[in-house]
Structure formats: structure tokens, C-alpha cells
Amino acid sequence: MTATHPQLVLSGMQPTNTLHLGNYLGALKNWVRMQTEMPCLFCVVDMHALTQESGYAKADDVRRATREVTAAYIAAGVDPKRTPLFAQSMVAEHAELAWIFNCVARLGWLDRMTQFKEKSGKHKERSSAGLYTYPVLQAADILIYKATHVPVGEDQRQHLELTRDIAQKFNNDFAAPDFFPLPEAVITGPGTRVMSLRDGSKKMSKSDESDYSRINLTDDADAIAQKIRKAKTDPLPLPQSEKELEGRPEADNLIAIYAALAEEPVAAVLAQYGGQQFSGFKNALAELAVAKLTPIAAEMRRLMADTAEIDRILKAGAEKASTIAAAVMADVKRIVGFVG
Ligand code: AQP
């Protein structure tokens, strides 16, 4: 990032399903902190939700999830009076810039994206072109505001590198040095990669078939406690040092979740629970997770009872975001040679 660009944070989540603990610890929790440190814009990336078949199949689900994700942002502590919240599709410049970036990004760059490989699986040729160019739209989401900081989970690191490559190539190709900033991924804390509760080698994901693989932000106390008690572990007691967590992905995951929720270093959690059996630790983790997450669920329920108010918040946020986006897009059009 160069000093010429004022600091601005942009991030977003897909309305593909209810948000989960990974979304919260990997990204949302950091958003709440960052809004007090620099100007932020947070969106619900509903256009990205169409890249997966489950997204476009049920329009009502996308609409509902867009409102629910907005409610989750607010319930977790994002203040819409301070920070504009909006849906990506409400600001047309995201799509407009994405086209130009499609002409900047190279096929070879997109071919290397591991998320596309994971999400397309064995049926690459049946995947949407949108899934393939997803990271290009993501670059547009960020750069249409000239954002400099992007708080995300570890899984998004590669996409952020691509965003920087696109920004750099645009600046070079169109002889517009420094026009776009090279945004930084902000990946902090022990919850940057929360893994599935059923399989410590897979990330916790909204689209995992098993609801027991994740803790949803809407889960009640019983569901949270039950999912933690049923979480996969190994037969050994908890280790006493971080080194001994290597090769024990499930133990590593549960300890990291505890540390992130308690806002303590992993070493402090191990000092307290190292040498003990999982059963006692799981009870303590369940208690902590219930204490931290159920107030968010309650607030989400309260907010979702008035969807008209959520829609008003999104509309007001989109108006503010559009002002920035329109100015950047006008400059982009001039730079690439469009007459209008
Ligand atoms: N397991 C995770 N651990 C830490 N951070 C995570 N994020 C997602 N999963 C984890 C972060 O949450 C933000 C929003 O992600 P997204 O909605 O854009 O979609 P995603 O990354 O593809 O998340 P999912 O849950 O896996 O959704 P689906 O299943 O719909 O694809 C991002 O900052 C991400 O890093």
C-alpha cells in the first residue's frame, strides 16, 4: 500500500446460508474492532451468491439471507450509523468495474485459484463462468472504493493477492501509476481458519452438508453445546505446548476456537487445560461459546422481526457507497478511453 491512498476498509460475506463461527472469528469480529480504527464499508455480496447453483435456484433464500447476514453484522457490533452497510447488487459499479478487470486479469492467474478448484470439484466444466471469475468481481468490490485494507479469513489470502496483481497491472497497462492502491489482507487472531467440527482438515463452511460441522450464529444454547460435545477429537489428552498440537488438527481447532472466543493467546489456553481430557475442556468451551454467541443470535432475531428497517439500512448504506463508487468509475472510464 502506498501512502498516497487514504485508509479505507472493505469486506463482505456471501448470503449463501446462515453465517457461522468461522465467518465470525475469521472476519466479522475483526470488522467490529476495525470500524473504530479507520473508515469502513461492509457489504453483503449477493452477486457472488449466484455463482453457486444453490444461490440462483431460490431467489427468496438469497433475499432472506441478505437480510439475515446484515442482521448478523449489526448484532455482532457493526454500527450502521458509523459504517455503511449495503448489498453488492445495489451499487452497479461493482459489476461495471468487474468487466474491465476481466480484461486485465489473465487466464493463467485464475487457473491457479485453489478456491475455484475446491468449489468446482470434479465437475469443472459444469461450473458457472461466474464461479471462475469470482475473484475478479471480488477485486472490483474492493477497488471500486480504492479500499486499502481487507479483513478476511485465511482462505481469502490468495484472492487478495490476485486483487493486488489486478490493481498493479491496471495501473501499469493504462499508464495510471498509483491509481488503484494495492490492498492489504488483514488476517489476525487465532480464528483465521476455523475448521469443520467433523473433520479437522476441512474448513468450517456454510455449504457443508453436515450442520454438525459448524456452529451457526443463529444456533441456540442447546445446539451449540451439543455440536461441541459431538465434535471430533483424538484419544489423547490435551497437549501442554503449541508444538504438540502439530498433527492433531481437531485439538488444534478446538483450542484455537477457545482462544479466539476468550481473546487469549493459545499458550494461555494450553496452560489452563493442557494434560486434561477433552470432555472437561469441551464443557468449558461450550459454556464460553454459549456466553459469546447466544446474545448475537438473540439480537439477530430481534432485527429480523423488522426487515423493512434492515432494507432501509441497506438502502442508506448503498447511497453512501454509490457516491464513492461513481467517482472512481468515472475516472476508470476516462483512463481506459471510454467517451461517456
Ligand atoms: N472457516 C473459516 N474460518 C475463518 N474464516 C472464514 N471465512 C469463511 N470461512 C471461514 C471468512 O468469512 C468471510 C466470508 O466468507 P464468504 O461468505 O465470502 O464465503 P466463504 O469464504 O466461501 O465462506 P463459506 O462459509 O465457506 O461459504 P460457502 O460455503 O458459501 O462458500 C471471508 O472473509 C472468509 O475468509
Coordinates of C-alpha atoms and ligand atoms in Angstrom, one line a residue:
M1 CA 0.0 0.0 0.0
T2 CA 1.3 3.4 -0.8
A3 CA 1.0 6.5 1.3
T4 CA -1.0 8.3 -1.3
H5 CA -4.2 6.4 -0.6
P6 CA -6.3 7.2 2.4
Q7 CA -7.0 4.2 4.6
L8 CA -10.3 2.5 3.9
V9 CA -11.6 -0.9 4.9
L10 CA -13.9 -3.0 2.7
S11 CA -15.1 -6.5 3.3
G12 CA -18.2 -8.7 2.6
M13 CA -19.8 -12.0 3.1
Q14 CA -22.0 -14.2 0.8
P15 CA -25.7 -14.6 1.6
T16 CA -25.4 -18.4 0.8
N17 CA -26.6 -19.6 4.2
T18 CA -26.6 -18.5 7.8
L19 CA -23.2 -17.2 8.9
H20 CA -21.1 -19.5 11.2
L21 CA -18.4 -19.3 13.8
G22 CA -15.7 -19.3 11.1
N23 CA -17.2 -16.2 9.4
Y24 CA -17.5 -14.6 12.8
L25 CA -14.0 -15.3 14.2
G26 CA -12.2 -15.1 10.8
A27 CA -13.7 -11.8 9.7
L28 CA -16.7 -10.3 11.4
K29 CA -15.1 -10.0 14.8
N30 CA -12.2 -8.0 13.3
W31 CA -14.6 -5.7 11.4
V32 CA -16.2 -4.6 14.7
R33 CA -12.7 -3.7 16.0
M34 CA -11.6 -2.0 12.8
Q35 CA -14.6 0.3 12.5
T36 CA -13.2 2.2 15.4
E37 CA -9.8 2.5 13.8
M38 CA -10.4 3.6 10.2
P39 CA -13.4 4.3 7.9
C40 CA -15.1 1.0 6.8
L41 CA -17.6 -0.2 4.2
F42 CA -19.2 -3.6 4.6
C43 CA -21.4 -5.3 2.1
V44 CA -23.4 -8.5 1.6
V45 CA -22.0 -9.9 -1.6
D46 CA -25.3 -11.2 -3.1
M47 CA -23.9 -11.3 -6.7
H48 CA -21.3 -13.8 -5.5
A49 CA -24.0 -15.9 -4.1
L50 CA -25.3 -16.6 -7.6
T51 CA -22.1 -18.3 -8.6
Q52 CA -23.2 -21.4 -6.8
E53 CA -26.2 -23.3 -8.0
S54 CA -27.9 -23.2 -4.7
G55 CA -27.8 -19.4 -4.9
Y56 CA -29.8 -18.8 -8.0
A57 CA -32.2 -21.7 -7.5
K58 CA -34.1 -19.9 -4.7
A59 CA -34.4 -16.1 -5.0
D60 CA -36.3 -15.9 -1.7
D61 CA -33.5 -17.7 0.1
V62 CA -30.9 -15.2 -1.3
R63 CA -33.1 -12.2 -0.3
R64 CA -33.7 -13.7 3.2
A65 CA -30.0 -14.5 3.7
T66 CA -29.0 -11.0 2.6
R67 CA -31.2 -9.5 5.3
E68 CA -30.0 -12.1 7.8
V69 CA -26.3 -11.5 7.1
T70 CA -27.0 -7.8 7.5
A71 CA -28.6 -8.5 10.9
A72 CA -25.6 -10.6 11.8
Y73 CA -23.2 -7.7 11.1
I74 CA -25.3 -5.4 13.3
A75 CA -25.8 -7.9 16.0
A76 CA -22.1 -8.7 16.2
G77 CA -21.4 -5.0 16.8
V78 CA -21.1 -3.2 13.4
D79 CA -22.7 0.2 13.8
P80 CA -24.7 1.1 10.6
K81 CA -24.7 4.8 11.7
R82 CA -21.0 4.9 11.6
T83 CA -20.3 2.3 8.8
P84 CA -22.3 2.0 5.6
L85 CA -23.8 -1.5 5.1
F86 CA -25.2 -2.4 1.7
A87 CA -25.8 -5.2 -0.7
Q88 CA -23.3 -5.5 -3.6
S89 CA -26.0 -5.6 -6.2
M90 CA -27.3 -2.2 -5.1
V91 CA -24.1 -0.5 -6.4
A92 CA -23.9 -1.2 -10.1
E93 CA -20.3 -0.1 -10.4
H94 CA -19.1 -3.3 -8.9
A95 CA -20.2 -5.2 -12.0
E96 CA -19.1 -2.4 -14.3
L97 CA -15.5 -2.5 -13.0
A98 CA -15.5 -6.3 -12.9
W99 CA -15.9 -6.3 -16.7
I100 CA -12.8 -4.1 -17.1
F101 CA -10.9 -6.3 -14.7
N102 CA -11.9 -9.4 -16.6
C103 CA -9.9 -7.8 -19.4
V104 CA -7.0 -7.1 -17.1
A105 CA -6.8 -10.5 -15.3
R106 CA -5.0 -13.3 -17.1
L107 CA -6.5 -16.8 -17.5
G108 CA -3.3 -18.3 -16.1
W109 CA -3.9 -16.3 -12.9
L110 CA -7.5 -17.6 -12.5
D111 CA -6.4 -21.1 -13.3
R112 CA -4.2 -21.1 -10.1
M113 CA -7.1 -20.1 -7.7
T114 CA -7.5 -23.0 -5.3
Q115 CA -11.0 -22.0 -4.2
F116 CA -12.3 -22.5 -7.7
K117 CA -10.7 -25.9 -7.8
E118 CA -12.3 -26.8 -4.4
K119 CA -15.7 -25.4 -5.2
S120 CA -16.0 -26.8 -8.8
G121 CA -14.7 -30.2 -7.6
K122 CA -14.9 -33.0 -10.2
H123 CA -17.4 -31.0 -12.4
K124 CA -15.3 -28.1 -13.5
E125 CA -17.0 -27.9 -17.0
R126 CA -20.4 -27.7 -15.3
S127 CA -19.4 -24.8 -13.1
S128 CA -20.6 -21.3 -13.9
A129 CA -18.3 -18.9 -15.6
G130 CA -19.2 -16.7 -12.6
L131 CA -17.6 -19.1 -10.2
Y132 CA -14.4 -19.0 -12.3
T133 CA -14.3 -15.2 -12.4
Y134 CA -15.5 -14.8 -8.8
P135 CA -12.1 -13.4 -7.6
V136 CA -12.2 -10.8 -10.4
L137 CA -15.6 -9.5 -9.1
Q138 CA -14.1 -9.6 -5.7
A139 CA -11.2 -7.4 -6.8
A140 CA -13.8 -4.9 -8.2
D141 CA -15.7 -5.0 -4.9
I142 CA -12.5 -3.8 -3.2
L143 CA -11.0 -1.5 -5.7
I144 CA -14.2 0.4 -6.8
Y145 CA -13.8 2.1 -3.4
K146 CA -9.9 2.2 -3.6
A147 CA -10.0 0.2 -0.3
T148 CA -6.6 -0.3 1.3
H149 CA -7.4 -2.9 4.0
V150 CA -9.5 -6.1 3.7
P151 CA -10.2 -8.0 6.8
V152 CA -10.8 -11.7 5.8
G153 CA -10.1 -15.3 6.9
E154 CA -7.0 -17.1 5.8
D155 CA -8.9 -18.8 2.9
Q156 CA -9.1 -15.5 1.1
R157 CA -5.4 -14.7 1.1
Q158 CA -4.9 -15.9 -2.5
H159 CA -7.8 -13.9 -3.8
L160 CA -6.3 -10.8 -2.1
E161 CA -3.0 -11.5 -3.9
L162 CA -4.9 -11.6 -7.1
T163 CA -6.6 -8.3 -6.3
R164 CA -3.2 -6.7 -5.9
D165 CA -2.0 -8.2 -9.2
I166 CA -5.0 -6.8 -11.0
A167 CA -4.5 -3.4 -9.4
Q168 CA -0.9 -3.3 -10.4
K169 CA -1.5 -4.5 -13.9
F170 CA -4.3 -1.9 -14.4
N171 CA -2.0 0.9 -13.1
N172 CA 0.8 -0.3 -15.4
D173 CA -1.2 -1.1 -18.6
F174 CA -3.2 2.1 -18.6
A175 CA -0.3 4.3 -17.5
A176 CA -2.1 5.4 -14.4
P177 CA 0.6 5.0 -11.7
D178 CA -0.8 4.6 -8.3
F179 CA -4.4 4.9 -9.5
F180 CA -5.5 1.9 -7.5
P181 CA -4.0 1.1 -4.2
L182 CA -2.5 -2.4 -3.6
P183 CA -4.8 -3.5 -0.8
E184 CA -3.6 -5.5 2.2
A185 CA -5.4 -8.6 3.6
V186 CA -5.9 -8.2 7.3
I187 CA -5.8 -11.7 8.8
T188 CA -5.4 -11.6 12.5
G189 CA -6.0 -13.8 15.6
P190 CA -6.2 -17.5 16.3
G191 CA -9.6 -17.8 14.5
T192 CA -8.4 -17.0 11.0
R193 CA -9.0 -20.6 9.8
V194 CA -11.7 -22.3 11.8
M195 CA -12.1 -25.9 10.7
S196 CA -15.1 -28.2 10.5
L197 CA -16.1 -29.8 13.8
R198 CA -16.5 -33.1 12.0
D199 CA -13.2 -33.1 10.1
G200 CA -10.2 -31.0 11.2
S201 CA -8.7 -31.0 7.7
K202 CA -11.7 -29.1 6.1
K203 CA -12.6 -25.5 6.8
M204 CA -15.9 -24.7 8.5
S205 CA -18.2 -23.8 5.7
K206 CA -21.8 -22.6 5.1
S207 CA -22.1 -25.1 2.3
D208 CA -21.0 -28.2 4.2
E209 CA -23.8 -30.8 4.1
S210 CA -23.5 -31.6 7.8
D211 CA -25.0 -29.0 10.2
Y212 CA -22.8 -30.6 12.9
S213 CA -19.7 -29.4 11.1
R214 CA -20.4 -25.8 12.0
I215 CA -21.8 -23.6 14.7
N216 CA -24.3 -21.2 13.1
L217 CA -24.6 -17.7 14.5
T218 CA -28.4 -18.5 14.9
D219 CA -27.9 -21.7 16.9
D220 CA -29.4 -21.8 20.4
A221 CA -27.5 -22.8 23.6
D222 CA -28.5 -26.5 23.3
A223 CA -27.4 -26.8 19.7
I224 CA -24.1 -25.1 20.4
A225 CA -23.3 -27.3 23.4
Q226 CA -24.4 -30.4 21.5
K227 CA -22.3 -29.7 18.5
I228 CA -19.2 -29.0 20.6
R229 CA -19.7 -32.2 22.7
K230 CA -20.0 -34.2 19.5
A231 CA -17.0 -32.5 17.8
K232 CA -14.4 -35.0 16.6
T233 CA -11.3 -35.3 18.7
D234 CA -8.5 -37.8 19.2
P235 CA -8.0 -40.1 22.1
L236 CA -5.0 -38.3 23.7
P237 CA -5.4 -35.7 26.5
L238 CA -4.9 -32.0 25.6
P239 CA -1.3 -31.1 24.9
Q240 CA 0.7 -28.7 27.0
S241 CA 2.5 -26.9 24.3
E242 CA 1.7 -25.4 20.8
K243 CA 4.4 -27.7 19.3
E244 CA 2.4 -30.8 20.4
L245 CA -0.7 -29.5 18.6
E246 CA 1.0 -30.3 15.3
G247 CA -0.6 -33.4 13.6
R248 CA -3.6 -33.1 15.9
P249 CA -5.9 -30.9 13.7
E250 CA -9.1 -31.4 15.8
A251 CA -7.4 -30.5 19.1
D252 CA -5.7 -27.5 17.3
N253 CA -9.1 -26.3 16.0
L254 CA -10.9 -26.5 19.4
I255 CA -8.1 -24.8 21.2
A256 CA -7.9 -22.0 18.6
I257 CA -11.7 -21.5 18.8
Y258 CA -11.5 -21.2 22.6
A259 CA -8.5 -18.8 22.3
A260 CA -10.3 -16.6 19.8
L261 CA -13.6 -16.5 21.8
A262 CA -11.8 -15.9 25.1
E263 CA -9.4 -13.4 23.4
E264 CA -6.5 -15.2 25.0
P265 CA -3.3 -16.5 23.4
V266 CA -3.3 -20.2 22.6
A267 CA -0.4 -20.7 25.1
A268 CA -2.6 -19.4 27.9
V269 CA -5.4 -21.8 27.0
L270 CA -2.9 -24.7 26.9
A271 CA -1.5 -23.6 30.3
Q272 CA -5.0 -23.9 31.7
Y273 CA -6.3 -27.1 30.0
G274 CA -3.1 -29.0 28.9
G275 CA -3.0 -32.5 30.2
Q276 CA -6.8 -32.7 30.8
Q277 CA -9.3 -34.9 28.9
F278 CA -11.4 -33.4 26.1
S279 CA -14.7 -33.9 27.9
G280 CA -13.9 -31.3 30.6
F281 CA -12.5 -28.9 28.0
K282 CA -15.5 -29.3 25.7
N283 CA -17.8 -28.3 28.6
A284 CA -15.8 -25.2 29.2
L285 CA -15.7 -24.4 25.5
A286 CA -19.4 -24.9 25.2
E287 CA -20.1 -22.6 28.1
L288 CA -17.8 -19.9 26.6
A289 CA -19.4 -20.3 23.1
V290 CA -22.9 -20.1 24.5
A291 CA -22.0 -16.9 26.5
K292 CA -20.4 -15.2 23.5
L293 CA -22.8 -16.3 20.7
T294 CA -26.3 -16.5 22.1
P295 CA -26.6 -12.7 22.6
I296 CA -25.7 -12.3 18.9
A297 CA -28.4 -14.8 18.0
A298 CA -31.0 -13.0 20.2
E299 CA -30.2 -9.7 18.6
M300 CA -30.4 -11.2 15.1
R301 CA -33.8 -12.5 15.9
R302 CA -34.9 -9.1 17.1
L303 CA -33.6 -7.3 14.0
M304 CA -35.1 -9.9 11.6
A305 CA -38.5 -9.2 13.1
D306 CA -38.4 -5.8 11.2
T307 CA -37.0 -6.5 7.7
A308 CA -38.2 -3.1 6.5
E309 CA -35.8 -1.4 8.9
I310 CA -32.9 -3.7 7.5
D311 CA -33.9 -2.7 4.0
R312 CA -33.7 1.0 5.0
I313 CA -30.2 0.5 6.5
L314 CA -29.1 -1.2 3.3
K315 CA -30.5 1.5 1.0
A316 CA -28.9 4.3 3.1
G317 CA -25.6 2.4 3.0
A318 CA -25.8 1.9 -0.7
E319 CA -26.4 5.6 -1.3
K320 CA -23.1 6.4 0.5
A321 CA -21.2 3.7 -1.2
S322 CA -22.5 4.7 -4.6
T323 CA -21.1 8.2 -4.2
I324 CA -17.6 6.9 -3.8
A325 CA -18.0 4.2 -6.5
A326 CA -19.4 6.6 -9.1
A327 CA -16.5 8.9 -8.8
V328 CA -13.9 6.1 -9.1
M329 CA -15.8 4.6 -12.1
A330 CA -15.9 7.9 -13.9
D331 CA -12.1 8.1 -13.5
V332 CA -11.7 4.5 -14.7
K333 CA -13.8 5.2 -17.8
R334 CA -11.6 8.2 -18.7
I335 CA -8.4 6.2 -18.1
V336 CA -9.4 3.3 -20.3
G337 CA -10.7 5.5 -23.1
F338 CA -14.4 5.4 -22.9
V339 CA -16.1 8.6 -24.3
G340 CA -19.1 8.7 -21.9
Ligands
AQP1 N1 -13.8 -21.5 8.3 C1 -13.5 -20.2 8.3 N2 -12.5 -19.7 9.2 C2 -12.2 -18.4 9.2 N3 -12.7 -17.5 8.3 C3 -13.7 -17.9 7.4 N4 -14.4 -17.3 6.5 C4 -15.2 -18.2 5.9 N5 -15.0 -19.4 6.4 C5 -14.1 -19.3 7.4 C6 -14.3 -15.9 6.2 O1 -15.6 -15.4 6.2 C7 -15.7 -14.3 5.3 C8 -16.9 -14.5 4.4 O2 -16.9 -15.6 3.6 P1 -17.9 -15.8 2.4 O3 -19.2 -15.6 2.9 O4 -17.5 -14.9 1.3 O5 -17.7 -17.2 1.9 P2 -16.7 -18.3 2.1 O6 -15.3 -17.8 2.4 O7 -16.7 -19.1 0.9 O8 -17.3 -18.9 3.4 P3 -18.0 -20.3 3.5 O9 -18.6 -20.3 4.8 O10 -17.2 -21.4 3.1 O11 -19.2 -20.1 2.5 P4 -19.7 -21.0 1.3 O12 -19.8 -22.4 1.8 O13 -21.0 -20.4 0.9 O14 -18.6 -20.9 0.2 C9 -14.4 -14.3 4.5 O15 -13.6 -13.3 5.0 C10 -13.8 -15.6 4.8 O16 -12.4 -15.6 4.8

